[in-house]
PDB file of C-alpha atoms in Angstrom:
ATOM      1  CA  UNK A 172      23.841  -0.415  -9.470  1.00 69.00           C
ATOM      2  CA  UNK A 173      23.138  -2.412  -6.364  1.00 72.00           C
ATOM      3  CA  UNK A 174      21.683  -5.879  -6.687  1.00 86.00           C
ATOM      4  CA  UNK A 175      20.189  -8.391  -4.313  1.00 92.00           C
ATOM      5  CA  UNK A 176      20.476 -12.141  -4.698  1.00 95.00           C
ATOM      6  CA  UNK A 177      18.260 -14.645  -2.967  1.00 97.00           C
ATOM      7  CA  UNK A 178      19.701 -17.913  -4.263  1.00 96.00           C
ATOM      8  CA  UNK A 179      16.892 -20.154  -3.030  1.00 95.00           C
ATOM      9  CA  UNK A 180      13.593 -19.934  -4.891  1.00 95.00           C
ATOM     10  CA  UNK A 181      11.902 -22.442  -2.574  1.00 95.00           C
ATOM     11  CA  UNK A 182      12.788 -23.719   0.880  1.00 96.00           C
ATOM     12  CA  UNK A 183      10.928 -26.573   2.557  1.00 96.00           C
ATOM     13  CA  UNK A 184      11.229 -27.188   6.284  1.00 97.00           C
ATOM     14  CA  UNK A 185       9.362 -29.202   8.855  1.00 97.00           C
ATOM     15  CA  UNK A 186       7.426 -27.416  11.551  1.00 96.00           C
ATOM     16  CA  UNK A 187       9.666 -26.897  14.560  1.00 97.00           C
ATOM     17  CA  UNK A 188      12.867 -27.048  12.526  1.00 97.00           C
ATOM     18  CA  UNK A 189      15.273 -24.159  12.239  1.00 97.00           C
ATOM     19  CA  UNK A 190      15.316 -21.879   9.209  1.00 97.00           C
ATOM     20  CA  UNK A 191      17.905 -19.835   7.383  1.00 97.00           C
ATOM     21  CA  UNK A 192      17.109 -17.813   4.265  1.00 98.00           C
ATOM     22  CA  UNK A 193      20.052 -16.456   2.338  1.00 98.00           C
ATOM     23  CA  UNK A 194      20.534 -12.976   0.976  1.00 97.00           C
ATOM     24  CA  UNK A 195      23.599 -11.506  -0.699  1.00 96.00           C
ATOM     25  CA  UNK A 196      23.976  -8.004  -2.038  1.00 92.00           C
ATOM     26  CA  UNK A 197      26.318  -6.310  -4.401  1.00 89.00           C
ATOM     27  CA  UNK A 198      27.267  -2.782  -3.494  1.00 77.00           C
ATOM     28  CA  UNK A 199      30.479  -1.042  -2.564  1.00 68.00           C
ATOM     29  CA  UNK A 200      29.325   0.638   0.615  1.00 75.00           C
ATOM     30  CA  UNK A 201      27.242  -0.708   3.460  1.00 73.00           C
ATOM     31  CA  UNK A 202      23.634  -0.323   2.435  1.00 84.00           C
ATOM     32  CA  UNK A 203      20.480  -0.353   4.453  1.00 90.00           C
ATOM     33  CA  UNK A 204      19.127  -3.901   4.625  1.00 92.00           C
ATOM     34  CA  UNK A 205      15.606  -5.199   5.075  1.00 93.00           C
ATOM     35  CA  UNK A 206      13.647  -8.424   5.238  1.00 96.00           C
ATOM     36  CA  UNK A 207       9.961  -8.427   4.330  1.00 95.00           C
ATOM     37  CA  UNK A 208       7.362 -11.193   4.428  1.00 96.00           C
ATOM     38  CA  UNK A 209       4.415 -11.482   2.076  1.00 94.00           C
ATOM     39  CA  UNK A 210       1.554 -13.849   2.810  1.00 91.00           C
ATOM     40  CA  UNK A 211      -0.727 -14.892  -0.066  1.00 85.00           C
ATOM     41  CA  UNK A 212      -2.923 -12.040  -1.205  1.00 79.00           C
ATOM     42  CA  UNK A 213      -1.314  -9.630   1.228  1.00 82.00           C
ATOM     43  CA  UNK A 214       1.063  -6.731   1.019  1.00 86.00           C
ATOM     44  CA  UNK A 215       4.594  -6.839   2.363  1.00 91.00           C
ATOM     45  CA  UNK A 216       5.272  -6.619   6.068  1.00 92.00           C
ATOM     46  CA  UNK A 217       8.629  -5.559   7.456  1.00 92.00           C
ATOM     47  CA  UNK A 218      10.266  -8.248   9.597  1.00 96.00           C
ATOM     48  CA  UNK A 219      13.447  -6.390  10.465  1.00 95.00           C
ATOM     49  CA  UNK A 220      15.965  -3.877   9.193  1.00 93.00           C
ATOM     50  CA  UNK A 221      19.642  -3.019   9.588  1.00 92.00           C
ATOM     51  CA  UNK A 222      20.977   0.491   9.315  1.00 88.00           C
ATOM     52  CA  UNK A 223      24.047   0.447  11.554  1.00 86.00           C
ATOM     53  CA  UNK A 224      25.309  -0.794  14.905  1.00 89.00           C
ATOM     54  CA  UNK A 225      24.900  -4.320  16.196  1.00 91.00           C
ATOM     55  CA  UNK A 226      25.137  -6.691  13.254  1.00 92.00           C
ATOM     56  CA  UNK A 227      22.658  -9.132  14.784  1.00 96.00           C
ATOM     57  CA  UNK A 228      19.189  -7.695  14.362  1.00 96.00           C
ATOM     58  CA  UNK A 229      16.069  -8.928  16.081  1.00 97.00           C
ATOM     59  CA  UNK A 230      12.734  -8.635  14.333  1.00 96.00           C
ATOM     60  CA  UNK A 231       9.115  -9.527  14.760  1.00 95.00           C
ATOM     61  CA  UNK A 232       7.663 -13.031  14.894  1.00 94.00           C
ATOM     62  CA  UNK A 233      10.868 -14.476  16.351  1.00 96.00           C
ATOM     63  CA  UNK A 234      13.048 -13.728  13.318  1.00 97.00           C
ATOM     64  CA  UNK A 235      16.590 -12.443  13.404  1.00 97.00           C
ATOM     65  CA  UNK A 236      19.175 -11.574  10.767  1.00 98.00           C
ATOM     66  CA  UNK A 237      22.919 -11.126  10.828  1.00 96.00           C
ATOM     67  CA  UNK A 238      24.806  -8.647   8.697  1.00 94.00           C
ATOM     68  CA  UNK A 239      28.197  -9.966   7.598  1.00 94.00           C
ATOM     69  CA  UNK A 240      30.144  -7.277   5.798  1.00 91.00           C
ATOM     70  CA  UNK A 241      32.928  -9.642   4.680  1.00 91.00           C
ATOM     71  CA  UNK A 242      30.425 -11.883   2.936  1.00 93.00           C
ATOM     72  CA  UNK A 243      28.029  -9.131   1.778  1.00 92.00           C
ATOM     73  CA  UNK A 244      25.262 -11.164   3.321  1.00 95.00           C
ATOM     74  CA  UNK A 245      22.195 -10.557   5.453  1.00 96.00           C
ATOM     75  CA  UNK A 246      20.717 -13.985   6.166  1.00 98.00           C
ATOM     76  CA  UNK A 247      17.400 -14.395   7.937  1.00 98.00           C
ATOM     77  CA  UNK A 248      17.043 -17.014  10.670  1.00 98.00           C
ATOM     78  CA  UNK A 249      14.431 -18.481  12.954  1.00 98.00           C
ATOM     79  CA  UNK A 250      15.166 -21.216  15.502  1.00 97.00           C
ATOM     80  CA  UNK A 251      11.790 -22.963  15.262  1.00 97.00           C
ATOM     81  CA  UNK A 252       9.431 -22.536  12.338  1.00 97.00           C
ATOM     82  CA  UNK A 253       5.654 -22.487  12.754  1.00 96.00           C
ATOM     83  CA  UNK A 254       3.171 -23.480  10.044  1.00 95.00           C
ATOM     84  CA  UNK A 255       1.999 -19.860   9.909  1.00 94.00           C
ATOM     85  CA  UNK A 256       5.456 -18.800   8.717  1.00 96.00           C
ATOM     86  CA  UNK A 257       4.736 -20.246   5.278  1.00 96.00           C
ATOM     87  CA  UNK A 258       4.974 -17.232   2.976  1.00 96.00           C
ATOM     88  CA  UNK A 259       7.217 -15.413   0.513  1.00 96.00           C
ATOM     89  CA  UNK A 260      10.250 -13.698   1.991  1.00 97.00           C
ATOM     90  CA  UNK A 261      11.998 -10.773   0.345  1.00 96.00           C
ATOM     91  CA  UNK A 262      15.380  -9.298   1.098  1.00 96.00           C
ATOM     92  CA  UNK A 263      15.825  -5.657   0.120  1.00 93.00           C
ATOM     93  CA  UNK A 264      18.720  -3.227  -0.078  1.00 90.00           C
ATOM     94  CA  UNK A 265      18.673   0.562  -0.096  1.00 86.00           C
ATOM     95  CA  UNK A 266      21.496   2.971  -0.795  1.00 77.00           C
ATOM     96  CA  UNK A 267      22.761   4.847   2.209  1.00 66.00           C
ATOM     97  CA  UNK A 268      22.843   8.558   1.526  1.00 61.00           C
ATOM     98  CA  UNK A 269      20.643   8.124  -1.522  1.00 58.00           C
ATOM     99  CA  UNK A 270      16.942   8.083  -2.106  1.00 63.00           C
ATOM    100  CA  UNK A 271      16.525   5.112   0.235  1.00 72.00           C
ATOM    101  CA  UNK A 272      14.412   3.285  -2.324  1.00 78.00           C
ATOM    102  CA  UNK A 273      14.823  -0.436  -1.644  1.00 83.00           C
ATOM    103  CA  UNK A 274      15.821  -2.859  -4.384  1.00 88.00           C
ATOM    104  CA  UNK A 275      14.152  -6.199  -3.744  1.00 93.00           C
ATOM    105  CA  UNK A 276      15.422  -9.688  -4.345  1.00 95.00           C
ATOM    106  CA  UNK A 277      13.274 -12.153  -6.258  1.00 95.00           C
ATOM    107  CA  UNK A 278      12.006 -13.733  -3.059  1.00 96.00           C
ATOM    108  CA  UNK A 279      12.187 -17.140  -1.382  1.00 97.00           C
ATOM    109  CA  UNK A 280       9.048 -19.163  -0.948  1.00 96.00           C
ATOM    110  CA  UNK A 281       8.933 -20.961   2.401  1.00 97.00           C
ATOM    111  CA  UNK A 282       6.951 -24.180   2.610  1.00 96.00           C
ATOM    112  CA  UNK A 283       6.338 -25.654   6.055  1.00 96.00           C
ATOM    113  CA  UNK A 284       5.528 -29.342   6.428  1.00 93.00           C
ATOM    114  CA  UNK A 285       3.579 -30.493   9.504  1.00 88.00           C
TER     115      UNK A 285
ATOM    116  CA  UNK B  11      -4.337   3.156  12.967  1.00 66.00           C
ATOM    117  CA  UNK B  12      -5.770   2.267   9.573  1.00 81.00           C
ATOM    118  CA  UNK B  13      -3.369   0.737   7.091  1.00 92.00           C
ATOM    119  CA  UNK B  14      -2.727   1.571   3.466  1.00 95.00           C
ATOM    120  CA  UNK B  15      -5.910   1.107   1.454  1.00 96.00           C
ATOM    121  CA  UNK B  16      -5.987   0.094  -2.187  1.00 97.00           C
ATOM    122  CA  UNK B  17      -8.783  -0.502  -4.661  1.00 96.00           C
ATOM    123  CA  UNK B  18      -9.794  -2.421  -6.558  1.00 97.00           C
ATOM    124  CA  UNK B  19      -8.236  -5.630  -5.266  1.00 95.00           C
ATOM    125  CA  UNK B  20      -8.578  -7.394  -8.609  1.00 96.00           C
ATOM    126  CA  UNK B  21      -8.997  -6.210 -12.179  1.00 97.00           C
ATOM    127  CA  UNK B  22      -9.227  -8.063 -15.474  1.00 98.00           C
ATOM    128  CA  UNK B  23      -9.039  -6.074 -18.708  1.00 97.00           C
ATOM    129  CA  UNK B  24      -8.209  -6.671 -22.323  1.00 97.00           C
ATOM    130  CA  UNK B  25      -5.045  -5.318 -23.888  1.00 96.00           C
ATOM    131  CA  UNK B  26      -5.255  -1.760 -25.150  1.00 96.00           C
ATOM    132  CA  UNK B  27      -7.873  -0.897 -22.518  1.00 97.00           C
ATOM    133  CA  UNK B  28      -7.174   1.576 -19.752  1.00 97.00           C
ATOM    134  CA  UNK B  29      -7.232   0.959 -16.012  1.00 98.00           C
ATOM    135  CA  UNK B  30      -6.781   3.003 -12.853  1.00 98.00           C
ATOM    136  CA  UNK B  31      -5.750   2.031  -9.348  1.00 98.00           C
ATOM    137  CA  UNK B  32      -6.345   4.026  -6.198  1.00 97.00           C
ATOM    138  CA  UNK B  33      -4.302   4.217  -3.017  1.00 97.00           C
ATOM    139  CA  UNK B  34      -4.947   5.943   0.289  1.00 97.00           C
ATOM    140  CA  UNK B  35      -1.855   5.997   2.503  1.00 96.00           C
ATOM    141  CA  UNK B  36      -1.687   5.973   6.265  1.00 95.00           C
ATOM    142  CA  UNK B  37      -2.813   9.313   7.659  1.00 94.00           C
ATOM    143  CA  UNK B  38       0.071  11.743   8.015  1.00 92.00           C
ATOM    144  CA  UNK B  39       2.465   9.819   5.803  1.00 93.00           C
ATOM    145  CA  UNK B  40       4.179  12.263   3.472  1.00 92.00           C
ATOM    146  CA  UNK B  41       5.798   9.721   1.190  1.00 92.00           C
ATOM    147  CA  UNK B  42       3.893   7.407  -1.124  1.00 94.00           C
ATOM    148  CA  UNK B  43       5.270   4.718  -3.408  1.00 94.00           C
ATOM    149  CA  UNK B  44       3.855   2.650  -6.242  1.00 97.00           C
ATOM    150  CA  UNK B  45       5.497  -0.703  -6.984  1.00 96.00           C
ATOM    151  CA  UNK B  46       4.946  -3.264  -9.705  1.00 97.00           C
ATOM    152  CA  UNK B  47       5.369  -6.910  -8.697  1.00 94.00           C
ATOM    153  CA  UNK B  48       5.444  -9.365 -11.572  1.00 94.00           C
ATOM    154  CA  UNK B  49       4.815 -13.000 -10.697  1.00 91.00           C
ATOM    155  CA  UNK B  50       7.960 -14.633  -9.378  1.00 88.00           C
ATOM    156  CA  UNK B  51       9.806 -11.352  -8.853  1.00 90.00           C
ATOM    157  CA  UNK B  52      10.288  -8.829  -6.101  1.00 91.00           C
ATOM    158  CA  UNK B  53       8.526  -5.471  -6.190  1.00 93.00           C
ATOM    159  CA  UNK B  54       9.985  -2.823  -8.485  1.00 94.00           C
ATOM    160  CA  UNK B  55       9.487   0.852  -7.742  1.00 93.00           C
ATOM    161  CA  UNK B  56       7.484   2.749 -10.348  1.00 96.00           C
ATOM    162  CA  UNK B  57       7.157   6.155  -8.712  1.00 95.00           C
ATOM    163  CA  UNK B  58       7.758   7.896  -5.397  1.00 93.00           C
ATOM    164  CA  UNK B  59       5.867  10.972  -4.188  1.00 93.00           C
ATOM    165  CA  UNK B  60       6.851  13.311  -1.392  1.00 91.00           C
ATOM    166  CA  UNK B  61       3.620  15.098  -0.503  1.00 90.00           C
ATOM    167  CA  UNK B  62       2.263  16.041  -3.955  1.00 88.00           C
ATOM    168  CA  UNK B  63       5.622  16.172  -5.723  1.00 92.00           C
ATOM    169  CA  UNK B  64       7.368  13.428  -7.658  1.00 92.00           C
ATOM    170  CA  UNK B  65      10.718  12.377  -6.168  1.00 89.00           C
ATOM    171  CA  UNK B  66      11.589   9.486  -8.464  1.00 89.00           C
ATOM    172  CA  UNK B  67       9.774   8.216 -11.551  1.00 93.00           C
ATOM    173  CA  UNK B  68      12.792   6.920 -13.429  1.00 90.00           C
ATOM    174  CA  UNK B  69      11.322   3.420 -13.788  1.00 91.00           C
ATOM    175  CA  UNK B  70       7.820   4.500 -14.754  1.00 95.00           C
ATOM    176  CA  UNK B  71       7.007   3.703 -18.413  1.00 94.00           C
ATOM    177  CA  UNK B  72       5.753   7.162 -19.119  1.00 94.00           C
ATOM    178  CA  UNK B  73       4.397   6.360 -22.550  1.00 95.00           C
ATOM    179  CA  UNK B  74       1.588   4.381 -20.946  1.00 97.00           C
ATOM    180  CA  UNK B  75       1.746   4.835 -17.176  1.00 97.00           C
ATOM    181  CA  UNK B  76       0.827   7.962 -15.255  1.00 97.00           C
ATOM    182  CA  UNK B  77       0.365   8.728 -11.597  1.00 97.00           C
ATOM    183  CA  UNK B  78      -0.783  11.656  -9.560  1.00 96.00           C
ATOM    184  CA  UNK B  79      -1.132  12.710  -5.952  1.00 94.00           C
ATOM    185  CA  UNK B  80      -2.773  16.066  -6.398  1.00 84.00           C
ATOM    186  CA  UNK B  81      -3.552  16.962  -2.792  1.00 88.00           C
ATOM    187  CA  UNK B  82      -0.649  15.094  -1.256  1.00 86.00           C
ATOM    188  CA  UNK B  83      -2.880  12.438   0.239  1.00 92.00           C
ATOM    189  CA  UNK B  84      -4.383   9.708  -1.926  1.00 95.00           C
ATOM    190  CA  UNK B  85      -2.964   8.726  -5.275  1.00 97.00           C
ATOM    191  CA  UNK B  86      -4.049   7.229  -8.583  1.00 97.00           C
ATOM    192  CA  UNK B  87      -1.954   5.113 -10.946  1.00 98.00           C
ATOM    193  CA  UNK B  88      -3.212   4.762 -14.512  1.00 98.00           C
ATOM    194  CA  UNK B  89      -2.236   2.524 -17.396  1.00 97.00           C
ATOM    195  CA  UNK B  90      -3.353   3.507 -20.881  1.00 97.00           C
ATOM    196  CA  UNK B  91      -3.232   1.460 -23.038  1.00 96.00           C
ATOM    197  CA  UNK B  92      -2.484  -1.745 -21.173  1.00 97.00           C
ATOM    198  CA  UNK B  93      -0.217  -4.452 -22.567  1.00 97.00           C
ATOM    199  CA  UNK B  94      -0.078  -8.144 -21.721  1.00 97.00           C
ATOM    200  CA  UNK B  95       3.192  -7.634 -19.869  1.00 96.00           C
ATOM    201  CA  UNK B  96       1.484  -5.217 -17.457  1.00 97.00           C
ATOM    202  CA  UNK B  97      -0.148  -8.176 -15.734  1.00 97.00           C
ATOM    203  CA  UNK B  98       1.168  -7.905 -12.195  1.00 97.00           C
ATOM    204  CA  UNK B  99       0.313  -6.892  -8.658  1.00 96.00           C
ATOM    205  CA  UNK B 100       0.490  -3.151  -8.105  1.00 97.00           C
ATOM    206  CA  UNK B 101       1.497  -2.329  -4.559  1.00 96.00           C
ATOM    207  CA  UNK B 102       1.145   1.002  -2.851  1.00 96.00           C
ATOM    208  CA  UNK B 103       3.239   1.835   0.189  1.00 94.00           C
ATOM    209  CA  UNK B 104       3.647   4.846   2.430  1.00 93.00           C
ATOM    210  CA  UNK B 105       6.082   6.117   5.031  1.00 91.00           C
ATOM    211  CA  UNK B 106       6.253   9.125   7.315  1.00 88.00           C
ATOM    212  CA  UNK B 107       9.231  10.570   5.502  1.00 79.00           C
ATOM    213  CA  UNK B 108      11.514   9.612   2.650  1.00 71.00           C
ATOM    214  CA  UNK B 109      14.400   8.682   4.919  1.00 68.00           C
ATOM    215  CA  UNK B 110      15.154   4.980   5.445  1.00 62.00           C
ATOM    216  CA  UNK B 111      12.363   3.972   7.721  1.00 69.00           C
ATOM    217  CA  UNK B 112       9.546   1.507   7.569  1.00 80.00           C
ATOM    218  CA  UNK B 113       7.386   1.464   4.476  1.00 88.00           C
ATOM    219  CA  UNK B 114       3.875   0.203   5.092  1.00 91.00           C
ATOM    220  CA  UNK B 115       2.389  -1.711   2.200  1.00 93.00           C
ATOM    221  CA  UNK B 116      -1.195  -2.041   1.090  1.00 95.00           C
ATOM    222  CA  UNK B 117      -2.694  -5.383   0.001  1.00 93.00           C
ATOM    223  CA  UNK B 118      -2.132  -4.600  -3.674  1.00 95.00           C
ATOM    224  CA  UNK B 119      -4.218  -4.667  -6.827  1.00 96.00           C
ATOM    225  CA  UNK B 120      -3.858  -7.787  -8.947  1.00 96.00           C
ATOM    226  CA  UNK B 121      -4.146  -6.900 -12.652  1.00 97.00           C
ATOM    227  CA  UNK B 122      -4.641  -9.439 -15.405  1.00 97.00           C
ATOM    228  CA  UNK B 123      -4.409  -8.211 -18.986  1.00 97.00           C
ATOM    229  CA  UNK B 124      -5.901 -10.584 -21.582  1.00 97.00           C
TER     230      UNK B 124
END
């Protein structure tokens, strides 16, 4: 079965600093990859997704992610963090050719210091 | 366009009581999902509907959980009887089809079982 690992439970950055959230997956084939953000008391919002093609994916709110097949990783990045980016971030993986149901990582909580 | 609606937003019950959650997906979305999100974890799929049929309920604890989407539009998730470990946020999501495209999430129902 596929699995998703987000090794960092919490990440603290200063406003204006760059951000990288890590995500590794375990699956033999290339899956579909997603990053979601969840603000307190809210549902999940899709930031970006990778299905195929260019391995550098641009998303909403200035986020991007890079798929690295050799490392089984799909790390999320942002060059300059804003205080409003403080939230929970989830990486998710879905089987290609399957039911497309995403398996979510445990999440990384982003704290932004002024 | 209106988003995914869920009610109630919060519910507190005692163990062994029953509870029901309601979800109204985005208009025209054929696929509806119910997820359980336990504190500190990512969402876990409970059941997926395609129109009014069940596509995947392999992770639904069928001895106590049930769900229906009779007319292929809104859906109800029920727990009877509830256990302490059912305390979680129950998220509903919808998508136009079941292929790997964007799932839109509702705000969730936060359940506390005492």
